[in-house]
XYZ file of C-alpha atoms in Angstrom:
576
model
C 40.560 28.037 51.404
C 41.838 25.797 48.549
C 41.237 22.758 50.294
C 37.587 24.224 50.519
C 37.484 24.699 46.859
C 38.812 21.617 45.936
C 36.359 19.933 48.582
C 33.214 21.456 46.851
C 34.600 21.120 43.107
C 34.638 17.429 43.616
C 31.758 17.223 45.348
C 29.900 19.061 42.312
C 31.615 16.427 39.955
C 29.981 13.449 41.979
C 26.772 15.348 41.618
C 27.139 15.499 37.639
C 28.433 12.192 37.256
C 24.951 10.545 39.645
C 23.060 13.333 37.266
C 24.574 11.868 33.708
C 23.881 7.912 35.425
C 20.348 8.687 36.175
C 19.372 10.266 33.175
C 21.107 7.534 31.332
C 19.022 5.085 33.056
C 15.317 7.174 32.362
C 13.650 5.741 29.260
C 14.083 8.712 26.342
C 10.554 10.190 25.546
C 11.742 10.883 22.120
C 11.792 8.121 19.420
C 15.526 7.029 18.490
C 16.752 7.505 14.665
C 16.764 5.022 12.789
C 19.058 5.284 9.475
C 19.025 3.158 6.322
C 21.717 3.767 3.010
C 19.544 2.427 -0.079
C 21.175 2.240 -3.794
C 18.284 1.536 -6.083
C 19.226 -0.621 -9.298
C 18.609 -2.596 -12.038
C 19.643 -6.065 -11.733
C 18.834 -9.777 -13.365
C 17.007 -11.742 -11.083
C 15.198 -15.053 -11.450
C 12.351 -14.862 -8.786
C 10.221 -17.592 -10.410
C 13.029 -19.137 -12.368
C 12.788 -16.545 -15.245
C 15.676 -14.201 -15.671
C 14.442 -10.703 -16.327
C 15.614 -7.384 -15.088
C 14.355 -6.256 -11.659
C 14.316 -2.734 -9.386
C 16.505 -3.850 -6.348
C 17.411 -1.998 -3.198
C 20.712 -2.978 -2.076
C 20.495 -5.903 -4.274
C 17.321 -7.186 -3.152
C 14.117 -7.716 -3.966
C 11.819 -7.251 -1.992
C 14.125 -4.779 -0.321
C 15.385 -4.369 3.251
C 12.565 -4.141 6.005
C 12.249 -1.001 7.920
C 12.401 -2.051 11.437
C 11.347 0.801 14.238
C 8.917 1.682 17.290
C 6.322 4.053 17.560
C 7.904 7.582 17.834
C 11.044 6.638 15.878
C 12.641 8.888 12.934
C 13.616 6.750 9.941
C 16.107 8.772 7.460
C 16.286 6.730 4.407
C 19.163 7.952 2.006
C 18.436 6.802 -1.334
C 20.507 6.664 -4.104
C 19.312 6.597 -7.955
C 21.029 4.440 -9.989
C 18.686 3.454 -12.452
C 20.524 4.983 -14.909
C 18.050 5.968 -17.611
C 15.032 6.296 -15.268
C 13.396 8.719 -12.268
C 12.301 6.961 -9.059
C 10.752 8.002 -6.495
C 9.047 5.687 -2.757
C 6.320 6.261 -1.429
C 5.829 4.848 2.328
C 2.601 2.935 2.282
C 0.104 4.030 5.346
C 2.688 6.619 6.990
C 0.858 9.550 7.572
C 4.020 12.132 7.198
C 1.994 14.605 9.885
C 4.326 17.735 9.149
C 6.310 16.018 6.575
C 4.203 16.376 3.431
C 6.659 16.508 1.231
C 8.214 13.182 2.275
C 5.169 10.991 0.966
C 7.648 10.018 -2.213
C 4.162 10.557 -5.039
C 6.073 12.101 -7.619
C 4.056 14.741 -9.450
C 2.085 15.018 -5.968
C 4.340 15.625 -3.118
C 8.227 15.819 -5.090
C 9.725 16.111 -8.132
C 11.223 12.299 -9.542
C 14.525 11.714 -7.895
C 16.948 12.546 -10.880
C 19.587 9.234 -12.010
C 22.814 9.505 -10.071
C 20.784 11.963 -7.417
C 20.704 11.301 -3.882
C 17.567 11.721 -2.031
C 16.897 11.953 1.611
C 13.719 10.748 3.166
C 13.093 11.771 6.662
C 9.949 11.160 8.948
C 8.388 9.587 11.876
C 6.776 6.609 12.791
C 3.975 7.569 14.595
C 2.064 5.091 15.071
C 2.737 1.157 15.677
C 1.361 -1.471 12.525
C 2.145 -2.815 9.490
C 3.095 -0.829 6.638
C 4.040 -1.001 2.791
C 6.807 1.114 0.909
C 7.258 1.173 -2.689
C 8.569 2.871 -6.068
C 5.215 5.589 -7.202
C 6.919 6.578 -10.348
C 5.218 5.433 -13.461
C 4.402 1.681 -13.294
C 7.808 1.029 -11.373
C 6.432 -1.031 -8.144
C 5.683 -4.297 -10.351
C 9.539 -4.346 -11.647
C 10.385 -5.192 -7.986
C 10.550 -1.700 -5.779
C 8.880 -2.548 -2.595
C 9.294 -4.159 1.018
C 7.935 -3.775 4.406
C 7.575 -1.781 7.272
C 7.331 -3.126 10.798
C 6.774 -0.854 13.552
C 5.974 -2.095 17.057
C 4.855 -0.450 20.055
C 6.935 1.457 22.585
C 8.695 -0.367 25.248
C 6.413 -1.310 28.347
C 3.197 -2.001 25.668
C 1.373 -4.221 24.469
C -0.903 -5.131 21.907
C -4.508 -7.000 23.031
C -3.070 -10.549 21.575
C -0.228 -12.730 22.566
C 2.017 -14.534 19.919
C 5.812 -15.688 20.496
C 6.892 -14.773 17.029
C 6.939 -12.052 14.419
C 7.123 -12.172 10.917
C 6.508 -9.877 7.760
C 5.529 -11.790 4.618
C 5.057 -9.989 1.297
C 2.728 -10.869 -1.253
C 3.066 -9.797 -4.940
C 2.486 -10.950 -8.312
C 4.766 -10.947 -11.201
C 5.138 -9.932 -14.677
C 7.721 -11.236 -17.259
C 7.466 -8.000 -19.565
C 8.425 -4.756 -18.336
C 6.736 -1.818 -17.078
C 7.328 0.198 -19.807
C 6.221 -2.472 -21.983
C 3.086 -2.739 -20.465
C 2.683 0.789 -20.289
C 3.124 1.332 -23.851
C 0.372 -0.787 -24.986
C -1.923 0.354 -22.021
C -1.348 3.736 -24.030
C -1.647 2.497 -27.760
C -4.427 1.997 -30.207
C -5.006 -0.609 -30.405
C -5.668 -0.934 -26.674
C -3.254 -4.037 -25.125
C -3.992 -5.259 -22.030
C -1.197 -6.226 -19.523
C -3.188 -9.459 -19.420
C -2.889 -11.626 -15.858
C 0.716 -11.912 -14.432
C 2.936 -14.921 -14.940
C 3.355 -15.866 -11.163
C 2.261 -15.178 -7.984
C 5.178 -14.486 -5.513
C 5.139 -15.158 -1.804
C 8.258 -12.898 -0.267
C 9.846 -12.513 -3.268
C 9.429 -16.434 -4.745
C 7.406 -17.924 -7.189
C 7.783 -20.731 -9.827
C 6.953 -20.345 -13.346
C 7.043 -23.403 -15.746
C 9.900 -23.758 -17.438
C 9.086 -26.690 -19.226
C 6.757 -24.295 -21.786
C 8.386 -24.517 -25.353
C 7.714 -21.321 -25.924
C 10.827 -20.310 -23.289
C 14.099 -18.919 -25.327
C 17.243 -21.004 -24.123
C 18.773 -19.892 -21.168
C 16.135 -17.495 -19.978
C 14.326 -19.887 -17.151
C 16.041 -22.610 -15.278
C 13.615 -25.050 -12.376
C 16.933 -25.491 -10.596
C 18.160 -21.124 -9.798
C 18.300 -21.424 -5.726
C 16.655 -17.773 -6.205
C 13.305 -19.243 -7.220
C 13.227 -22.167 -4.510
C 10.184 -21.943 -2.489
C 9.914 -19.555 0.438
C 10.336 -21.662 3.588
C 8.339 -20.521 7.421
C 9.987 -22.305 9.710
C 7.588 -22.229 13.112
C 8.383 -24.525 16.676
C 5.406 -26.696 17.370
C 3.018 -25.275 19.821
C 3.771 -21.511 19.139
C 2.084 -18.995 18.358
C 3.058 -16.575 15.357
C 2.183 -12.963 14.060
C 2.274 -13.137 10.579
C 2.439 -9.480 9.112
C 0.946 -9.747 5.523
C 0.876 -7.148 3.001
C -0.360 -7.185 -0.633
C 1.823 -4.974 -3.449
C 0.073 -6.849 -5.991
C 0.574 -4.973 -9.377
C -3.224 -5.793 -10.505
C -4.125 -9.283 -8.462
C -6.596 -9.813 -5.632
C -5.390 -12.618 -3.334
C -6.720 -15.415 -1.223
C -3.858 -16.847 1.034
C -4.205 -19.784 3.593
C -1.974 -22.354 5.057
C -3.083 -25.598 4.756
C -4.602 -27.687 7.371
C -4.522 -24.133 9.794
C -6.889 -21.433 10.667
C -5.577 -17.771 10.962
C -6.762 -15.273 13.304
C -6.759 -11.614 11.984
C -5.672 -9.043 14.801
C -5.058 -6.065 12.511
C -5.710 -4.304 9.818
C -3.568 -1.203 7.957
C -2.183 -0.614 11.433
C -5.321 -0.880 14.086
C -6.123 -3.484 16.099
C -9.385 -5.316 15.287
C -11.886 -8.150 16.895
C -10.300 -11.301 16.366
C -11.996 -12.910 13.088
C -11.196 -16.781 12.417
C -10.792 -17.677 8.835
C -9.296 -20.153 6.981
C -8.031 -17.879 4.608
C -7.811 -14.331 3.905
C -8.737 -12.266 1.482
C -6.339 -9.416 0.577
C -6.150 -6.752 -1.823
C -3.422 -4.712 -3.306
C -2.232 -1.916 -1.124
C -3.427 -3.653 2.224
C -1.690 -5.179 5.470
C -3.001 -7.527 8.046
C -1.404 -9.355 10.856
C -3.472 -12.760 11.429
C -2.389 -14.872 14.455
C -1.376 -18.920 13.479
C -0.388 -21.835 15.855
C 1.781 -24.423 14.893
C -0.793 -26.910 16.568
C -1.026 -29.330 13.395
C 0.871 -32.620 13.278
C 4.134 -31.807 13.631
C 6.223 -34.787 11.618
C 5.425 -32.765 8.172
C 5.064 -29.605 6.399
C 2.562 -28.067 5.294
C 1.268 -25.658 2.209
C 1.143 -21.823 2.136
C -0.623 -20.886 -0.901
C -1.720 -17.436 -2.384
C -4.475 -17.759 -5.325
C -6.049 -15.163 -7.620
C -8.989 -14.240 -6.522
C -12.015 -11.882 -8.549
C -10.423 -12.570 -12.075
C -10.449 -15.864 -13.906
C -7.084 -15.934 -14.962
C -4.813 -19.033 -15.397
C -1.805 -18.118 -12.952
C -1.023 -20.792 -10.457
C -1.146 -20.304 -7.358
C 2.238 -18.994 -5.542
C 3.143 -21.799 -3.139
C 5.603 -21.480 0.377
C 6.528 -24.142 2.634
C 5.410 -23.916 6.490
C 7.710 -25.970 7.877
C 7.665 -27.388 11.379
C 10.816 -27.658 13.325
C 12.747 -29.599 12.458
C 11.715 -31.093 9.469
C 13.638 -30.833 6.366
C 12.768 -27.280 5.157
C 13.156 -28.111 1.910
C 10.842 -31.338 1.793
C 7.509 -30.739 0.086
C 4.391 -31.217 2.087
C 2.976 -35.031 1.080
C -0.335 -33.579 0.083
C -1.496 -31.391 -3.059
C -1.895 -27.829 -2.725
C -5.095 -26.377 -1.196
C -7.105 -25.469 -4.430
C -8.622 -21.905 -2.906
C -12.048 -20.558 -2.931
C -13.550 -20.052 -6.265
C -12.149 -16.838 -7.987
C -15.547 -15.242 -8.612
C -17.403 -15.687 -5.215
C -17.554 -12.317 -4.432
C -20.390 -12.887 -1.384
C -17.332 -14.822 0.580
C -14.811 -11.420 0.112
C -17.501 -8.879 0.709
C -18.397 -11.378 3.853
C -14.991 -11.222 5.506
C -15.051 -7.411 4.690
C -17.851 -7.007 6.701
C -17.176 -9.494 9.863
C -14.200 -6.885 10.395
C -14.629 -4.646 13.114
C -12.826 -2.305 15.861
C -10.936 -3.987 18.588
C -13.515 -2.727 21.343
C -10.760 -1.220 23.456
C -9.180 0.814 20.566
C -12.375 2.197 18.779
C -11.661 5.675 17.081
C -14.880 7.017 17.471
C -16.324 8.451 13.697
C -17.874 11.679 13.566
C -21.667 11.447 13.640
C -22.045 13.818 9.989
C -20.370 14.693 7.645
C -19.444 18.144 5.965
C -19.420 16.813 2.550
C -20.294 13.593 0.466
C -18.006 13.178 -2.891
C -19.316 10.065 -4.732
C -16.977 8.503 -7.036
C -18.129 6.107 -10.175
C -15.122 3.904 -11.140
C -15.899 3.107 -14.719
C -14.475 2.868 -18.188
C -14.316 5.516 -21.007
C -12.815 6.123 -24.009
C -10.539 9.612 -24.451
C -9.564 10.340 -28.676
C -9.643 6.440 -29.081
C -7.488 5.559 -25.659
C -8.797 3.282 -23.324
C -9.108 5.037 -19.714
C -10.285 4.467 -16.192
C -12.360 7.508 -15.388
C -13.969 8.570 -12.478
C -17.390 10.447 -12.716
C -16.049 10.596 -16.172
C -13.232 12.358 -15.837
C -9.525 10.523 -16.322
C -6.787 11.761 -14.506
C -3.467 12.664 -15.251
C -0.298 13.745 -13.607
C 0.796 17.885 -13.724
C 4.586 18.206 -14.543
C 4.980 20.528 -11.413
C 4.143 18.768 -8.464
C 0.575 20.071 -6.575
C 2.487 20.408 -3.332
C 4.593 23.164 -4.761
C 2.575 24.718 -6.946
C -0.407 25.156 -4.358
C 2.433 26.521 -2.096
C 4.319 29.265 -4.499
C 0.497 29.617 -6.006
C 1.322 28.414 -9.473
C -2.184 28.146 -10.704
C -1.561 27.703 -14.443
C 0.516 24.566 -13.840
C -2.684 22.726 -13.456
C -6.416 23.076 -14.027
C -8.714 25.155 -12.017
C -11.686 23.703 -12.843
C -13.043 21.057 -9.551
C -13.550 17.808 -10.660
C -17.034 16.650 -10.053
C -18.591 15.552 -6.896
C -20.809 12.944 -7.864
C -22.490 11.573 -11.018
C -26.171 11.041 -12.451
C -26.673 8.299 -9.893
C -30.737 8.747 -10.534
C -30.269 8.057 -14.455
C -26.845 5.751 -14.263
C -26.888 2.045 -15.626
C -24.488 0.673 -13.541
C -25.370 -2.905 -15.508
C -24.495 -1.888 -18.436
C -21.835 -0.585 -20.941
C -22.412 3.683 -20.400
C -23.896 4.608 -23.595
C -21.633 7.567 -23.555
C -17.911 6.153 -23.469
C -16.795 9.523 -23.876
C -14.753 10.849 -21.250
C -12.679 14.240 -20.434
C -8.908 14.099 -19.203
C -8.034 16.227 -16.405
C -5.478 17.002 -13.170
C -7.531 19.548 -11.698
C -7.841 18.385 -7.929
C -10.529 19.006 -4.932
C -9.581 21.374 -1.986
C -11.203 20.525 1.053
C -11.687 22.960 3.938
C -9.213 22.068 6.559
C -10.352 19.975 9.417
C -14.144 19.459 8.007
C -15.343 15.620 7.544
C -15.407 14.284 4.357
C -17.300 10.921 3.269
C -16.505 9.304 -0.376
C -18.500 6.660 -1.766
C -16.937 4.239 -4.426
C -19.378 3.409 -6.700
C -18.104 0.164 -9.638
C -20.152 0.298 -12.542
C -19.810 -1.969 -15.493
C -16.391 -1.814 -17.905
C -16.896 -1.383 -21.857
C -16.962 -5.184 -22.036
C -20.337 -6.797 -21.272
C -21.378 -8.123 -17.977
C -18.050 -7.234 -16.373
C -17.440 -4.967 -13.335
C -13.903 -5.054 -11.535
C -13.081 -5.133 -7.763
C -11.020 -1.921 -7.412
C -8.867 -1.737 -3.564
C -8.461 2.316 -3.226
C -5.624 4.105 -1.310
C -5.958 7.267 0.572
C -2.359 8.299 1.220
C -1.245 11.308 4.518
C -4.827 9.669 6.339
C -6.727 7.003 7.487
C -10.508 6.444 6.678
C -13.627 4.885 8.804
C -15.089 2.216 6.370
C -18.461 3.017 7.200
C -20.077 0.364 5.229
C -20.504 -1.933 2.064
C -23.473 -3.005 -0.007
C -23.816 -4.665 -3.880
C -25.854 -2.326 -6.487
C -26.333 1.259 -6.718
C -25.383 3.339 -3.472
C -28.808 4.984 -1.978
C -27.525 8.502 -1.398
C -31.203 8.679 0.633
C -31.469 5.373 2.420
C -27.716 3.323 2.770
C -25.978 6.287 4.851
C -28.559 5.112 7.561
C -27.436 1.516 7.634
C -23.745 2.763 8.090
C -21.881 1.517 11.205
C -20.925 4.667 13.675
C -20.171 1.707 16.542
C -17.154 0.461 15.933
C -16.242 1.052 12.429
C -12.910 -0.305 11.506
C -10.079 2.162 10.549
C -7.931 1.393 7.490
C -5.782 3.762 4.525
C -6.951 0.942 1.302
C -10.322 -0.553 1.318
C -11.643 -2.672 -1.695
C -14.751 -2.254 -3.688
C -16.448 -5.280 -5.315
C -17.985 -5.955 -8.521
C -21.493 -3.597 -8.734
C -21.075 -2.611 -5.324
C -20.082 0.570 -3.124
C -17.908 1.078 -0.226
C -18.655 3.959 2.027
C -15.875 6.119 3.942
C -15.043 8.742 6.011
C -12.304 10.996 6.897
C -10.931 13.849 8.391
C -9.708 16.669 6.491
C -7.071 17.623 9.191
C -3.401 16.979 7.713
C -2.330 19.757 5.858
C -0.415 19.276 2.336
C -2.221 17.500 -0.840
C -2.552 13.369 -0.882
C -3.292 11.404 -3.415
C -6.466 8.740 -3.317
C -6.173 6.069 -6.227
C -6.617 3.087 -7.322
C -3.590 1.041 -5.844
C -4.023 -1.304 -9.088
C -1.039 -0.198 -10.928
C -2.302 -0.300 -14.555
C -5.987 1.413 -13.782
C -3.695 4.482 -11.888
C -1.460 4.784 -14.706
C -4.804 4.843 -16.967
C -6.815 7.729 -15.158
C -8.229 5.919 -11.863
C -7.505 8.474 -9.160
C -7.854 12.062 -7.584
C -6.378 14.490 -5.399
C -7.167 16.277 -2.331
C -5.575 19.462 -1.016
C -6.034 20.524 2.394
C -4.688 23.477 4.759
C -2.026 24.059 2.115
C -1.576 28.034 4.377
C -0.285 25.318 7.147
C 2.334 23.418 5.096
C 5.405 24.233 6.592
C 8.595 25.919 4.416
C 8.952 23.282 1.236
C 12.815 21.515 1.074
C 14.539 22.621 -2.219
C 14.769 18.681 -2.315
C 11.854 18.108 -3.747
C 12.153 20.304 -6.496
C 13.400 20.901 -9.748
C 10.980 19.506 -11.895
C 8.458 21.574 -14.322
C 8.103 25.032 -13.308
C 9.456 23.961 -9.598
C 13.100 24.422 -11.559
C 13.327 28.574 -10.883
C 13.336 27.973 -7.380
C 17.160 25.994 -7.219
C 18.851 29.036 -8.945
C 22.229 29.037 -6.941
């Protein structure tokens, strides 16, 4: 009998050990974890040669890429040590479906991560692309906060292109006075304008002019390794995926590479028609991956340039190096920089705007109506003497408790009650001119959409309080993405352009630009519960009044972590 026993224990520990093999072998359904330990502080850096004090992560700028695959949990444990000032990161064209409260918009979703707190971000990747991050408290992003996000596919998948190599390549401009600097006079009388940036950076490197006499001693040197150009090395004869994103603090961007065309593939995370260009146009807040062969003449390198585009400013144009293997990485190309389109031929970006469509085998089809139509006018007021960005004349400002919350524990006198508007005199409206009524109202009151109903927003630009200027504006939606329906240059026809919109094979995107005296036209679904900002990813014309907020199924929110409170009235609800 114990022979018998022993006989049939052992057999039942072969049977568990085959088990635990074969289920080690089966692919896991669930995403894996992926875990990143981020210390966010102030450091001197010298990205185009001039020294000035930047927002690192982990001593970088741009900080660390966020590698994962569709599915995946990324837990990003982030440290404060500023100092002197909140932070808070917001993750760029992640939905946060259940995770509301993890879109890092401080006064929107959380409460500012406190100096010498520790904050833990925690959601999921659920969808492959390219994606942004970056600091959303005050004007921080232009001091250096930001970096990319690469998620691929799960194993076994593909995407409807081929390419041999991947790379993420970060385009941003750069200032040499700080934030608060520039936030102080955007907030004075007399109005000062944060004027056009000093360089153009190209993953992180620039050069600024050093030579200038105006330069104190000490504070820019030609010859700091940290501003040497930012080398691509590519193999003749392959193919690469360049992922390009835009965290531009106020700059529109043209980049090419000299002497190649570019293929884009996709756009904000979807997969579009192929479009050839020789160089795209890209605005702040966006991502595209464009496909590029190394099928030039090998024996040299070649230009990657990134030029202002939609203001006439005097910032040269950021310069890389795409070097072939195996030249010299550091040798300069033997020719003079491509020049760029012309900065105010805004036919060309609406053009390439338009020519982007749907990959035909990943069309999302659009719902045929909509539920409701919110038109926004993006134009310039004046509020008690300030200079503001308003929209349908009404400037926006932050609450001190965060919407999430208060919508949640129904705090109703933290902010105002009152709906913003849903559209403007668009019968009556000189969108030529200066408004003859420059007066505008300040406000945080927000709009609450039914849950799950279809919304469509038009962006109208209208002229600025200087004469014969409009602005090209690029417009985040953050917890959702948006059809872009269509474009068009004058007034929007609320009667006659929603026929002309494209219901085929719209493309699918979370930032779309709108030119000069022109509209944009999208549409989205109302069907991810919590309360998202949708703003004007220009960092200055946000901080001046250019945005709004949507609430949505706020009964479906899920129990609120204590971690994102303790802010405004939010601060009752941490008693021990």
């Amino acid at each position: 009998m114990v022979e018998v026993f022993k006989c049939r224990s052992s057999v039942i520990k072969f049977l568990v050990l085959c088990l635990c093999i074969f289920l080690a072998a089966v692919p896991s359904v669930e995403g894996r974890i992926r875990r990143y330990k981020w210390e966010v502080k102030y450091e001197y850096k010298s990205p185009d040669c001039y020294k000035k004090l930047s927002i690192t992560i982990n001593g970088r700028t741009p900080g660390p890429t966020i590698l994962a695959q569709q599915g995946d949990t990324v837990i990003v444990e982030l440290k404060n040590s500023l100092l002197t000032e909140n932070v808070a990161i917001h993750w760029h064209g992640i939905r946060q479906i259940g995770t509301p409260w993890f879109d890092g918009t401080e006064g929107v979703t959380q409460c500012p991560i406190l100096p010498g707190d520790t904050f833990v971000y925690q959601f999921v990747v659920d969808r492959a692309g390219t994606y942004l991050y970056h600091a959303h408290y005050g004007m921080q992003r232009e001091a250096g906060l930001y970096g990319s996000i690469r998620v691929s596919l799960p194993d076994g998948e593909s995407e409807p292109f081929a390419y041999d190599y991947d790379r993420s390549i970060l385009l941003t401009d750069w200032y040499h006075k700080s934030a608060y600097e520039q936030a102080t006079g955007l907030s004075s009388i007399p109005f000062v304008w944060v004027g056009e940036p000093q360089s153009i950076l190209i993953q992180g490197r620039g050069r600024f002019d050093c030579s200038l006499p105006t330069i104190e001693s000490g504070l820019c040197n030609a010859t700091n390794p940290e501003c040497s150009p930012y080398v691509l090395t590519v193999v003749p004869g392959k193919t690469y995926r360049l992922r390009i994103g835009s965290l531009t603090a106020l700059s529109a961007l043209s980049f090419e590479i000299e002497g190649h065309n570019m293929t884009i593939v996709e756009a904000d995370g979807h997969n579009v028609e192929p479009v050839v260009v020789k160089n795209l146009f890209i605005y702040s807040g966006e991502t595209y991956s464009v496909l590029i062969t190394a099928d030039q003449d090998p024996r040299r390198n070649y230009w990657a340039s990134a030029k202002i585009v939609s203001r006439n400013g005097n910032t040269s144009n950021g310069l890389a190096i795409f070097n072939y293997y195996p030249n010299n990485p550091r040798r300069p190309p033997p020719t003079v920089p491509p020049t760029g389109p012309t900065w105010n031929d805004s036919a060309s970006r609406l053009a390439q705007s338009q020519a982007i469509n749907a990959h035909a085998g990943y069309v999302v089809p659009a719902p045929r109506t909509s539920d409701r139509v919110i038109v926004l006018l993006n134009t310039q007021n004046r509020i008690n003497g300030y200079v503001r960005w308003s929209v349908n004349n009404v400037s926006f400002h932050l609450p001190h408790t965060p919407y999430l919350i208060a919508l949640k524990e129904n705090l109703k006198h933290v902010f105002e009650q009152t709906p913003p508007p849903n559209g403007y005199d668009f019968a009556n409206y000189d969108i030529y001119n200066i408004a003859k009524n420059v007066n505008a109202t300040s406000s945080n009151s927000i709009y609450r959409l039914q849950f799950n109903t279809t919304v469509d927003i038009i962006l109208q630009n209208a002229n600025t309080m200087n004469p014969n200027n409009s602005e090209t504006h690029p417009w985040h939606l953050h917890g959702h993405d948006f059809w872009v329906l269509g474009y068009g240059t004058g007034k929007f026809d609320i009667y006659n352009d929603p026929k002309k919109y494209n219901l085929v094979n719209p493309i699918m995107k979370n930032t779309v630009a709108v030119q000069p005296y022109s509209w944009t036209a999208l549409r989205f679904r109302a069907d991810n519960p919590g309360v998202w900002a949708f703003h004007c990813h220009i960092e200055s014309h946000f901080h001046m009044g250019m945005g709004v907020v949507f609430e949505e199924g706020i009964d479906k929110v899920g129990k609120l972590p204590t971690s994102i409170m303790g802010c405004g009235d939010t601060k009752r609800f941490l008693r021990p």
